[in-house]
Coordinates of N, CA and C in Angstrom, one line a residue:
X57 N 0.8 -1.2 0.0 CA 0.0 0.0 0.0 C 0.9 1.2 0.0
X58 N 0.4 2.3 -0.6 CA 1.1 3.6 -0.6 C 0.2 4.7 -0.7
X59 N 0.6 5.9 -0.3 CA -0.2 7.1 -0.3 C -0.2 7.6 -1.7
X60 N -1.4 7.8 -2.3 CA -1.5 8.3 -3.6 C -1.6 9.9 -3.7
X61 N -2.4 10.4 -2.7 CA -2.5 11.9 -2.7 C -2.9 12.3 -1.2
X62 N -2.7 13.5 -0.9 CA -3.1 14.1 0.4 C -4.0 15.2 0.2
X63 N -4.9 15.4 1.1 CA -6.0 16.4 1.1 C -5.9 17.3 2.3
X64 N -6.0 18.6 2.1 CA -6.0 19.5 3.2 C -7.3 20.3 3.1
X65 N -8.0 20.5 4.2 CA -9.3 21.3 4.2 C -10.2 20.9 5.4
X66 N -11.3 21.5 5.4 CA -12.3 21.3 6.4 C -12.9 20.0 6.4
X67 N -13.0 19.3 7.5 CA -13.7 18.0 7.6 C -15.2 18.2 7.7
X68 N -16.0 17.2 7.4 CA -15.6 15.9 6.8 C -15.2 15.9 5.4
X69 N -14.1 15.2 5.0 CA -13.7 15.1 3.7 C -14.5 14.1 2.9
X70 N -14.7 14.3 1.6 CA -15.4 13.3 0.8 C -14.8 11.9 0.9
X71 N -15.6 10.9 0.9 CA -15.0 9.5 1.1 C -14.8 8.8 -0.2
X72 N -15.4 9.3 -1.4 CA -15.2 8.6 -2.6 C -14.6 9.6 -3.7
X73 N -13.5 9.2 -4.2 CA -12.8 10.0 -5.2 C -12.6 9.1 -6.4
X74 N -12.7 9.7 -7.6 CA -12.6 9.0 -8.8 C -11.4 9.4 -9.6
X75 N -10.7 8.5 -10.1 CA -9.5 8.8 -11.0 C -9.8 8.2 -12.4
X76 N -10.5 7.0 -12.5 CA -10.7 6.4 -13.8 C -12.0 5.5 -13.6
X77 N -12.6 5.1 -14.7 CA -13.8 4.2 -14.7 C -13.4 2.9 -15.4
X78 N -13.5 1.8 -14.6 CA -13.3 0.5 -15.1 C -14.5 -0.3 -15.0
X79 N -15.2 -0.6 -16.1 CA -16.4 -1.4 -16.0 C -16.5 -2.5 -17.1
X80 N -15.4 -2.9 -17.6 CA -15.3 -4.0 -18.5 C -14.5 -5.1 -17.9
X81 N -15.1 -6.2 -17.5 CA -14.3 -7.4 -16.9 C -14.0 -8.4 -18.0
X82 N -12.7 -8.6 -18.3 CA -12.4 -9.5 -19.4 C -11.1 -10.3 -18.9
X83 N -11.3 -11.6 -18.9 CA -10.2 -12.5 -18.6 C -9.6 -12.1 -17.2
X84 N -10.4 -12.0 -16.2 CA -10.0 -11.8 -14.9 C -9.4 -10.4 -14.7
X85 N -9.6 -9.5 -15.6 CA -9.0 -8.2 -15.5 C -10.1 -7.1 -15.7
X86 N -10.1 -6.1 -14.9 CA -11.0 -4.9 -15.1 C -10.3 -3.9 -16.0
X87 N -11.0 -3.5 -17.1 CA -10.5 -2.6 -18.1 C -11.4 -1.4 -18.2
X88 N -10.8 -0.3 -18.7 CA -11.7 0.9 -19.0 C -12.5 0.6 -20.2
X89 N -13.7 1.0 -20.2 CA -14.6 0.8 -21.4 C -14.2 1.7 -22.5
X90 N -14.6 1.4 -23.7 CA -14.2 2.2 -24.9 C -15.0 3.5 -24.8
X91 N -14.5 4.5 -25.5 CA -15.1 5.9 -25.4 C -16.5 5.9 -25.8
X92 N -16.8 5.2 -26.9 CA -18.2 5.3 -27.4 C -19.2 4.6 -26.4
X93 N -18.7 3.6 -25.7 CA -19.6 3.0 -24.7 C -19.7 3.8 -23.5
X94 N -18.5 4.4 -23.0 CA -18.5 5.2 -21.8 C -19.4 6.4 -21.9
X95 N -19.4 7.0 -23.1 CA -20.2 8.2 -23.3 C -21.7 8.0 -23.0
X96 N -22.2 6.8 -23.2 CA -23.6 6.5 -23.0 C -24.0 6.2 -21.6
X97 N -23.0 5.7 -20.8 CA -23.3 5.3 -19.4 C -22.9 6.4 -18.4
X98 N -22.3 7.5 -18.8 CA -21.9 8.5 -17.8 C -22.7 9.8 -18.0
X99 N -23.9 9.7 -18.6 CA -24.7 10.9 -18.8 C -25.2 11.5 -17.5
X100 N -25.2 10.7 -16.4 CA -25.6 11.3 -15.1 C -24.5 12.2 -14.5
X101 N -23.3 12.1 -15.0 CA -22.2 12.9 -14.5 C -22.3 14.3 -15.0
X102 N -22.2 15.3 -14.1 CA -22.2 16.7 -14.6 C -21.0 17.0 -15.5
X103 N -21.2 17.8 -16.5 CA -20.2 18.1 -17.5 C -19.3 19.2 -17.0
X104 N -18.0 19.1 -17.3 CA -17.0 20.1 -17.0 C -17.0 21.2 -18.1
X105 N -16.7 22.4 -17.7 CA -16.6 23.5 -18.6 C -15.5 24.4 -18.1
X106 N -14.8 25.1 -19.0 CA -13.6 25.9 -18.7 C -14.1 27.3 -18.5
X107 N -13.7 27.9 -17.3 CA -14.1 29.3 -17.0 C -13.0 30.3 -17.4
X108 N -13.3 31.6 -17.5 CA -12.3 32.6 -17.9 C -11.1 32.6 -17.0
X109 N -11.3 32.3 -15.7 CA -10.1 32.3 -14.8 C -9.3 31.1 -14.8
X110 N -9.4 30.3 -15.9 CA -8.7 29.0 -16.0 C -9.0 28.0 -15.0
X111 N -10.3 27.9 -14.6 CA -10.7 26.9 -13.7 C -11.8 26.0 -14.4
X112 N -11.9 24.8 -14.0 CA -12.9 23.9 -14.6 C -14.1 23.9 -13.6
X113 N -15.3 24.1 -14.2 CA -16.5 24.2 -13.4 C -17.5 23.2 -13.8
X114 N -18.3 22.7 -12.8 CA -19.5 21.9 -13.1 C -20.4 22.0 -11.8
X115 N -21.7 21.7 -11.9 CA -22.6 21.9 -10.8 C -22.9 23.4 -10.6
X116 N -23.9 23.7 -9.9 CA -24.1 25.1 -9.5 C -23.0 25.5 -8.5
X117 N -22.4 26.7 -8.6 CA -21.4 27.1 -7.6 C -22.1 28.2 -6.7
X118 N -21.6 28.3 -5.5 CA -22.1 29.3 -4.5 C -22.0 28.8 -3.1
X119 N -23.1 29.0 -2.4 CA -23.1 28.7 -0.9 C -23.1 27.2 -0.8
X120 N -22.7 26.8 0.4 CA -22.6 25.4 0.8 C -21.5 24.6 0.1
X121 N -20.4 25.3 -0.2 CA -19.2 24.7 -0.8 C -18.0 24.9 0.1
X122 N -17.1 23.9 0.1 CA -15.8 24.0 0.8 C -14.7 23.9 -0.2
X123 N -13.6 24.5 0.1 CA -12.4 24.4 -0.7 C -11.4 23.5 -0.1
X124 N -10.8 22.6 -0.9 CA -9.8 21.6 -0.4 C -8.6 21.7 -1.3
X125 N -7.4 21.5 -0.7 CA -6.2 21.5 -1.4 C -5.7 20.0 -1.6
X126 N -5.5 19.6 -2.8 CA -5.1 18.3 -3.1 C -3.6 18.3 -3.6
X127 N -2.8 17.4 -3.1 CA -1.4 17.3 -3.5 C -1.1 15.8 -3.8
X128 N -0.8 15.5 -5.1 CA -0.4 14.2 -5.5 C 0.9 13.9 -5.0
X129 N 1.2 12.6 -4.7 CA 2.5 12.2 -4.1 C 3.5 11.7 -5.2
X130 N 3.0 11.2 -6.3 CA 3.9 10.7 -7.3 C 3.9 11.7 -8.5
X131 N 5.1 12.2 -8.8 CA 5.2 13.2 -9.9 C 4.7 12.7 -11.3
X132 N 4.7 11.3 -11.5 CA 4.4 10.7 -12.7 C 2.9 10.4 -12.9
X133 N 2.1 10.6 -11.8 CA 0.7 10.3 -11.9 C 0.0 11.3 -12.7
X134 N -0.7 10.9 -13.7 CA -1.4 11.8 -14.6 C -2.9 12.0 -14.4
X135 N -3.5 11.0 -13.7 CA -4.9 11.1 -13.4 C -5.1 12.0 -12.2
X136 N -6.2 12.8 -12.2 CA -6.5 13.7 -11.1 C -7.7 13.2 -10.3
X137 N -7.5 12.7 -9.1 CA -8.7 12.2 -8.3 C -9.5 13.4 -7.8
X138 N -10.8 13.3 -8.1 CA -11.8 14.3 -7.6 C -13.1 13.6 -7.1
X139 N -13.7 14.1 -6.1 CA -15.1 13.6 -5.7 C -16.1 14.0 -6.8
X140 N -17.2 13.3 -6.9 CA -18.3 13.6 -7.8 C -18.9 14.9 -7.4
X141 N -18.8 15.3 -6.1 CA -19.4 16.5 -5.7 C -18.6 17.8 -5.9
X142 N -17.5 17.6 -6.7 CA -16.6 18.7 -7.0 C -17.3 19.7 -7.9
X143 N -17.3 21.0 -7.6 CA -17.9 22.0 -8.4 C -16.9 22.9 -9.2
X144 N -15.6 22.9 -8.7 CA -14.6 23.7 -9.3 C -13.2 23.1 -9.1
X145 N -12.4 23.1 -10.1 CA -11.0 22.6 -10.0 C -10.1 23.6 -10.7
X146 N -9.0 23.9 -10.0 CA -8.0 24.8 -10.6 C -6.6 24.3 -10.2
X147 N -5.7 24.1 -11.2 CA -4.4 23.7 -11.0 C -3.6 24.8 -10.3
X148 N -2.5 24.4 -9.6 CA -1.6 25.4 -9.0 C -0.2 25.2 -9.6
X149 N 0.2 26.2 -10.4 CA -0.4 27.4 -10.7 C -1.6 27.3 -11.7
X150 N -2.5 28.2 -11.8 CA -3.7 28.1 -12.6 C -3.4 27.9 -14.1
X151 N -2.3 28.4 -14.6 CA -1.9 28.2 -16.0 C -1.9 26.8 -16.4
X152 N -1.6 25.8 -15.5 CA -1.5 24.4 -15.9 C -2.9 23.8 -16.1
X153 N -4.0 24.5 -15.8 CA -5.3 24.0 -16.0 C -5.6 23.7 -17.5
X154 N -4.9 24.6 -18.3 CA -5.1 24.4 -19.8 C -4.5 23.1 -20.3
X155 N -3.7 22.4 -19.5 CA -3.1 21.2 -19.9 C -3.9 19.9 -19.4
X156 N -5.1 20.1 -19.0 CA -5.9 19.0 -18.5 C -6.8 18.5 -19.6
X157 N -6.9 17.2 -19.8 CA -7.8 16.6 -20.8 C -9.0 16.0 -20.0
X158 N -10.2 16.4 -20.5 CA -11.4 15.8 -19.9 C -11.7 14.5 -20.6
X159 N -11.7 13.4 -19.9 CA -11.9 12.1 -20.5 C -13.4 11.9 -20.8
X160 N -13.7 10.9 -21.6 CA -15.0 10.5 -22.0 C -15.8 10.1 -20.8
X161 N -15.2 9.5 -19.8 CA -15.9 9.0 -18.6 C -16.0 10.1 -17.5
X162 N -15.6 11.4 -17.9 CA -15.8 12.5 -16.9 C -14.6 12.7 -16.0
X163 N -13.6 11.8 -16.1 CA -12.4 12.0 -15.3 C -11.4 12.9 -15.9
X164 N -10.4 13.3 -15.2 CA -9.5 14.4 -15.6 C -8.1 13.8 -15.7
X165 N -7.3 14.2 -16.7 CA -5.9 13.7 -16.9 C -5.0 14.7 -17.5
X166 N -3.8 14.8 -17.0 CA -2.8 15.7 -17.7 C -2.5 15.2 -19.1
X167 N -2.3 16.2 -20.0 CA -1.9 15.8 -21.3 C -0.5 15.3 -21.3
X168 N 0.3 15.8 -20.5 CA 1.7 15.4 -20.4 C 2.2 15.7 -19.0
X169 N 2.6 14.7 -18.3 CA 3.0 14.9 -16.9 C 4.3 15.8 -16.8
X170 N 5.1 15.8 -17.9 CA 6.3 16.7 -17.9 C 5.9 18.1 -17.9
X171 N 4.7 18.4 -18.4 CA 4.3 19.8 -18.5 C 3.8 20.3 -17.1
X172 N 3.4 19.3 -16.3 CA 2.8 19.6 -15.0 C 3.9 19.6 -13.9
X173 N 4.8 18.7 -13.9 CA 5.8 18.5 -12.9 C 6.9 19.6 -13.0
X174 N 7.2 20.2 -11.9 CA 8.2 21.2 -11.8 C 9.2 20.8 -10.7
X175 N 10.5 20.5 -11.1 CA 11.5 20.2 -10.2 C 11.2 19.0 -9.3
X176 N 10.6 18.0 -9.9 CA 10.2 16.8 -9.2 C 9.0 16.9 -8.3
X177 N 8.3 18.0 -8.3 CA 7.1 18.1 -7.5 C 5.9 17.6 -8.2
X178 N 5.1 16.8 -7.5 CA 3.9 16.2 -8.0 C 2.8 17.3 -8.2
X179 N 1.8 17.1 -9.0 CA 0.8 18.1 -9.3 C 0.0 18.4 -8.0
X180 N -0.4 19.7 -7.9 CA -1.3 20.2 -6.8 C -2.4 21.0 -7.4
X181 N -3.5 20.9 -6.8 CA -4.7 21.7 -7.3 C -5.7 21.9 -6.2
X182 N -6.5 22.9 -6.4 CA -7.6 23.2 -5.4 C -8.9 22.8 -6.0
X183 N -9.8 22.3 -5.1 CA -11.2 22.0 -5.6 C -12.2 22.6 -4.6
X184 N -13.3 22.9 -5.1 CA -14.5 23.2 -4.3 C -15.5 22.1 -4.4
X185 N -16.0 21.6 -3.2 CA -16.9 20.5 -3.2 C -18.2 21.0 -2.4
X186 N -19.3 20.4 -2.9 CA -20.6 20.7 -2.3 C -20.7 19.9 -0.9
X187 N -21.3 20.5 0.0 CA -21.6 19.8 1.3 C -22.5 18.6 1.1
X188 N -22.3 17.5 1.9 CA -23.0 16.3 1.6 C -24.5 16.5 1.7
X189 N -25.0 17.5 2.5 CA -26.5 17.7 2.6 C -27.1 18.4 1.4
X190 N -26.3 19.0 0.6 CA -26.8 19.7 -0.6 C -26.5 19.1 -1.9
X191 N -25.6 18.0 -1.9 CA -25.2 17.4 -3.1 C -26.2 16.3 -3.5
X192 N -26.8 16.4 -4.7 CA -27.7 15.4 -5.2 C -27.7 15.5 -6.8
X193 N -27.7 14.3 -7.4 CA -27.8 14.2 -8.8 C -29.0 13.3 -9.2
X194 N -29.9 13.8 -9.9 CA -31.1 13.0 -10.3 C -30.6 12.1 -11.5
X195 N -30.9 10.8 -11.4 CA -30.5 9.9 -12.5 C -31.3 10.2 -13.7
X196 N -30.7 10.1 -14.9 CA -31.4 10.3 -16.1 C -32.2 9.1 -16.5
X197 N -33.0 9.3 -17.6 CA -33.7 8.2 -18.1 C -32.7 7.2 -18.7
X198 N -33.0 5.9 -18.6 CA -32.1 4.9 -19.1 C -31.7 5.1 -20.5
X199 N -30.4 5.1 -20.8 CA -29.9 5.3 -22.2 C -30.1 4.1 -23.0
X200 N -30.1 4.2 -24.4 CA -30.2 3.0 -25.2 C -29.3 1.9 -24.8
X201 N -28.0 2.3 -24.5 CA -27.1 1.2 -24.1 C -27.6 0.5 -22.8
X202 N -28.1 1.2 -21.8 CA -28.6 0.6 -20.6 C -29.8 -0.2 -20.9
X203 N -30.7 0.3 -21.7 CA -31.9 -0.4 -22.0 C -31.6 -1.8 -22.7
X204 N -30.6 -1.8 -23.5 CA -30.2 -3.0 -24.2 C -29.7 -4.0 -23.1
X205 N -28.9 -3.5 -22.1 CA -28.4 -4.4 -21.1 C -29.5 -4.9 -20.2
X206 N -30.5 -4.1 -20.0 CA -31.7 -4.6 -19.2 C -32.4 -5.7 -20.0
X207 N -32.6 -5.5 -21.3 CA -33.3 -6.6 -22.1 C -32.5 -7.9 -22.1
X208 N -31.1 -7.8 -22.2 CA -30.3 -9.0 -22.2 C -30.4 -9.7 -20.8
X209 N -30.4 -8.9 -19.7 CA -30.5 -9.5 -18.4 C -31.8 -10.2 -18.2
X210 N -32.9 -9.7 -18.8 CA -34.2 -10.4 -18.6 C -34.4 -11.6 -19.6
X211 N -33.5 -11.7 -20.5 CA -33.6 -12.9 -21.4 C -32.8 -14.1 -20.9
X212 N -32.4 -14.1 -19.6 CA -31.9 -15.3 -19.0 C -30.4 -15.3 -19.0
X213 N -29.7 -14.2 -19.4 CA -28.2 -14.3 -19.4 C -27.6 -14.0 -18.1
X214 N -28.4 -13.6 -17.1 CA -27.9 -13.5 -15.7 C -28.1 -14.8 -15.0
X215 N -27.2 -15.2 -14.1 CA -27.4 -16.4 -13.3 C -28.7 -16.3 -12.5
X216 N -29.3 -17.5 -12.4 CA -30.6 -17.5 -11.7 C -30.5 -17.0 -10.3
X217 N -29.4 -17.3 -9.7 CA -29.1 -16.9 -8.3 C -29.2 -15.4 -8.2
X218 N -28.8 -14.6 -9.2 CA -28.8 -13.2 -9.2 C -30.2 -12.7 -9.2
X219 N -31.0 -13.2 -10.2 CA -32.4 -12.7 -10.4 C -33.2 -13.1 -9.2
X220 N -33.1 -14.3 -8.6 CA -33.9 -14.7 -7.5 C -33.6 -13.8 -6.3
X221 N -32.3 -13.5 -6.0 CA -32.0 -12.7 -4.9 C -32.5 -11.3 -5.1
X222 N -32.4 -10.8 -6.3 CA -32.9 -9.4 -6.6 C -34.4 -9.3 -6.4
X223 N -35.1 -10.3 -6.8 CA -36.6 -10.3 -6.6 C -36.9 -10.4 -5.2
X224 N -36.2 -11.1 -4.4 CA -36.5 -11.2 -2.9 C -36.2 -9.9 -2.2
X225 N -35.1 -9.3 -2.5 CA -34.8 -8.0 -1.9 C -35.7 -6.9 -2.3
X226 N -36.1 -7.0 -3.6 CA -37.1 -6.0 -4.1 C -38.4 -6.1 -3.3
X227 N -38.9 -7.3 -3.1 CA -40.1 -7.5 -2.4 C -40.0 -7.0 -0.9
X228 N -38.9 -7.3 -0.3 CA -38.7 -6.8 1.1 C -38.6 -5.3 1.1
X229 N -38.0 -4.7 0.2 CA -37.9 -3.2 0.2 C -39.2 -2.6 0.0
X230 N -40.1 -3.2 -0.8 CA -41.4 -2.7 -1.0 C -42.3 -2.8 0.3
X231 N -42.0 -3.9 1.0 CA -42.7 -4.0 2.3 C -42.3 -2.9 3.3
X232 N -41.1 -2.5 3.2 CA -40.5 -1.5 4.2 C -41.0 -0.1 3.7
X233 N -40.8 0.2 2.4 CA -41.0 1.6 2.0 C -42.4 1.7 1.2
X234 N -43.1 0.7 1.0 CA -44.4 0.8 0.3 C -44.2 1.0 -1.2
X235 N -45.2 1.3 -1.9 CA -45.2 1.5 -3.3 C -44.4 2.7 -3.8
X236 N -44.1 3.6 -2.9 CA -43.3 4.8 -3.2 C -41.8 4.6 -3.1
X237 N -41.4 3.3 -3.2 CA -40.0 2.9 -3.1 C -39.2 3.7 -4.2
X238 N -38.2 4.4 -3.7 CA -37.3 5.1 -4.6 C -36.1 4.3 -5.0
X239 N -35.5 4.5 -6.2 CA -34.3 3.7 -6.6 C -33.2 3.7 -5.5
X240 N -32.9 4.9 -4.9 CA -31.8 5.0 -4.0 C -32.1 4.1 -2.7
X241 N -33.4 4.1 -2.3 CA -33.8 3.2 -1.2 C -33.6 1.8 -1.5
X242 N -33.9 1.4 -2.7 CA -33.7 0.0 -3.2 C -32.2 -0.4 -3.2
X243 N -31.4 0.6 -3.7 CA -30.0 0.3 -3.7 C -29.4 0.2 -2.3
X244 N -29.8 1.0 -1.4 CA -29.4 0.9 0.0 C -29.8 -0.4 0.6
X245 N -31.0 -0.9 0.3 CA -31.6 -2.1 0.9 C -30.7 -3.3 0.4
X246 N -30.4 -3.4 -0.9 CA -29.6 -4.5 -1.4 C -28.2 -4.4 -0.9
X247 N -27.7 -3.2 -0.8 CA -26.3 -3.0 -0.3 C -26.2 -3.5 1.1
X248 N -27.1 -3.1 1.9 CA -27.1 -3.5 3.4 C -27.2 -5.0 3.5
X249 N -28.0 -5.6 2.6 CA -28.1 -7.1 2.7 C -26.8 -7.8 2.4
X250 N -26.1 -7.3 1.3 CA -24.8 -7.8 1.0 C -23.8 -7.6 2.1
X251 N -23.8 -6.5 2.7 CA -22.8 -6.2 3.8 C -23.1 -7.1 5.1
X252 N -24.4 -7.3 5.3 CA -24.7 -8.1 6.6 C -24.7 -9.6 6.4
X253 N -25.0 -10.1 5.2 CA -25.2 -11.5 5.0 C -24.0 -12.2 4.3
X254 N -23.1 -11.4 3.7 CA -22.0 -11.9 2.9 C -20.7 -11.6 3.6
X255 N -19.7 -12.4 3.3 CA -18.4 -12.3 4.0 C -17.3 -12.0 2.9
X256 N -16.3 -11.1 3.3 CA -15.2 -10.8 2.4 C -14.2 -11.9 2.5
X257 N -13.7 -12.4 1.3 CA -12.7 -13.5 1.3 C -11.9 -13.3 0.0
X258 N -10.6 -13.4 0.1 CA -9.7 -13.2 -1.0 C -9.8 -14.5 -1.9
X259 N -9.5 -14.3 -3.2 CA -9.5 -15.5 -4.1 C -8.5 -16.5 -3.6
X260 N -8.9 -17.8 -3.7 CA -8.1 -18.9 -3.3 C -8.2 -19.3 -1.8
X261 N -8.8 -18.4 -1.0 CA -9.0 -18.8 0.4 C -10.1 -19.8 0.5
X262 N -10.1 -20.5 1.6 CA -11.1 -21.5 1.9 C -12.5 -20.8 2.0
X263 N -13.5 -21.3 1.2 CA -14.8 -20.8 1.2 C -15.1 -19.6 0.3
X264 N -14.0 -19.1 -0.4 CA -14.2 -18.0 -1.4 C -14.9 -18.5 -2.6
X265 N -15.8 -17.7 -3.2 CA -16.6 -18.1 -4.3 C -15.7 -18.3 -5.5
X266 N -16.2 -19.3 -6.4 CA -15.5 -19.6 -7.6 C -16.0 -18.7 -8.7
X267 N -17.2 -18.2 -8.7 CA -17.8 -17.3 -9.7 C -18.9 -16.6 -9.0
X268 N -19.6 -15.7 -9.8 CA -20.7 -14.9 -9.2 C -21.8 -15.7 -8.7
X269 N -22.2 -16.7 -9.5 CA -23.3 -17.6 -9.1 C -23.0 -18.3 -7.8
X270 N -21.8 -18.7 -7.6 CA -21.4 -19.4 -6.3 C -21.4 -18.4 -5.2
X271 N -21.0 -17.1 -5.5 CA -20.9 -16.1 -4.5 C -22.3 -15.8 -3.9
X272 N -23.3 -15.7 -4.8 CA -24.6 -15.4 -4.3 C -25.4 -16.6 -3.8
X273 N -25.1 -17.8 -4.5 CA -25.9 -18.9 -4.1 C -25.5 -19.7 -3.0
X274 N -24.2 -20.1 -2.9 CA -23.7 -21.1 -1.9 C -22.7 -20.5 -0.9
X275 N -21.5 -20.0 -1.4 CA -20.5 -19.6 -0.5 C -20.8 -18.3 0.2
X276 N -21.4 -17.3 -0.5 CA -21.7 -16.0 0.2 C -20.4 -15.4 0.7
X277 N -19.3 -15.7 0.1 CA -18.0 -15.1 0.5 C -17.2 -14.8 -0.8
X278 N -16.6 -13.7 -0.9 CA -15.8 -13.3 -2.0 C -15.1 -12.0 -1.8
X279 N -14.4 -11.5 -2.8 CA -13.7 -10.3 -2.7 C -14.5 -9.1 -3.3
X280 N -14.0 -7.9 -3.3 CA -14.7 -6.7 -3.6 C -15.4 -6.7 -4.9
X281 N -14.8 -7.3 -5.9 CA -15.4 -7.3 -7.3 C -16.8 -8.1 -7.3
X282 N -16.9 -9.1 -6.5 CA -18.1 -9.9 -6.4 C -19.2 -9.0 -5.7
X283 N -18.9 -8.3 -4.7 CA -19.9 -7.5 -4.0 C -20.4 -6.4 -5.0
X284 N -19.4 -5.7 -5.6 CA -19.8 -4.6 -6.6 C -20.6 -5.2 -7.8
X285 N -20.1 -6.3 -8.3 CA -20.8 -6.9 -9.5 C -22.2 -7.3 -9.1
X286 N -22.4 -8.0 -8.0 CA -23.7 -8.4 -7.5 C -24.7 -7.3 -7.4
X287 N -24.2 -6.2 -6.7 CA -25.1 -5.1 -6.5 C -25.5 -4.4 -7.8
X288 N -24.6 -4.2 -8.8 CA -24.9 -3.6 -10.0 C -25.8 -4.4 -10.9
X289 N -25.5 -5.7 -11.0 CA -26.3 -6.6 -11.8 C -27.8 -6.7 -11.2
X290 N -27.9 -6.8 -9.9 CA -29.3 -6.8 -9.4 C -30.0 -5.6 -9.6
X291 N -29.4 -4.4 -9.5 CA -30.0 -3.1 -9.7 C -30.4 -3.0 -11.1
X292 N -29.5 -3.3 -12.0 CA -29.9 -3.2 -13.5 C -31.0 -4.2 -13.8
X293 N -31.0 -5.4 -13.3 CA -32.1 -6.3 -13.5 C -33.4 -5.7 -13.0
X294 N -33.4 -4.9 -11.9 CA -34.6 -4.3 -11.4 C -34.8 -2.9 -12.0
X295 N -34.1 -2.6 -13.1 CA -34.3 -1.4 -13.9 C -34.0 -0.1 -13.2
X296 N -32.9 -0.2 -12.4 CA -32.3 0.9 -11.7 C -31.1 1.3 -12.4
X297 N -31.0 2.5 -13.1 CA -29.8 2.9 -13.8 C -28.6 2.9 -12.9
X298 N -27.5 2.2 -13.2 CA -26.3 2.3 -12.4 C -25.2 1.7 -13.2
X299 N -23.9 1.9 -12.7 CA -22.8 1.3 -13.3 C -21.7 1.2 -12.2
X300 N -20.7 0.4 -12.5 CA -19.6 0.2 -11.6 C -18.5 1.1 -12.1
X301 N -17.9 1.9 -11.1 CA -16.9 2.9 -11.5 C -15.8 2.8 -10.5

């Protein structure tokens, strides 16, 4: 383990920071999706725009925001970690903001780390973030890409264990919240079930799942990718727009 970046500012600090989006699992390796596919599944992310003062902006700016200073630890790191609640980002010095490329998945990357690093110092930048109580993004209507994935999942390409558990948790959530069940409430209900009824286990350890069906059906033990995959697949099966990022 190593320190990737340090943050200075008023607490509480955001708990989830994004540097890249990996949502394609191929031959036991997570890979970044292609640009044409990513563009369709990240429509819920606010778009960045360049301001006259050489800052990148998104979301409404104003009250209820805090400023944080971010310092990367490795001079060769090109990806800039930012929370989704970020409303403003400016490199230090501001002139370097022009050297940032906005990726198709909404993440930010230096065009050339040599242009950013000065005398062996890693990149530094300031960000403004929305307070947790004011940050909210309404999910969009399912995109054509997501609708196709929902159709495929309902045609039996998901393990039966996944669909059965999703239907059970959906029924329980409706009993708790009634017919006004919101997608975020359903997501929390399934997430809480996975956290309370399943066990973390590294691959190769005794009792660890061999695949996703085994994870949900028999072993109920596996590593982080199984927890995330199970949650995303069940939510998509239940027609809740989501992705793994």
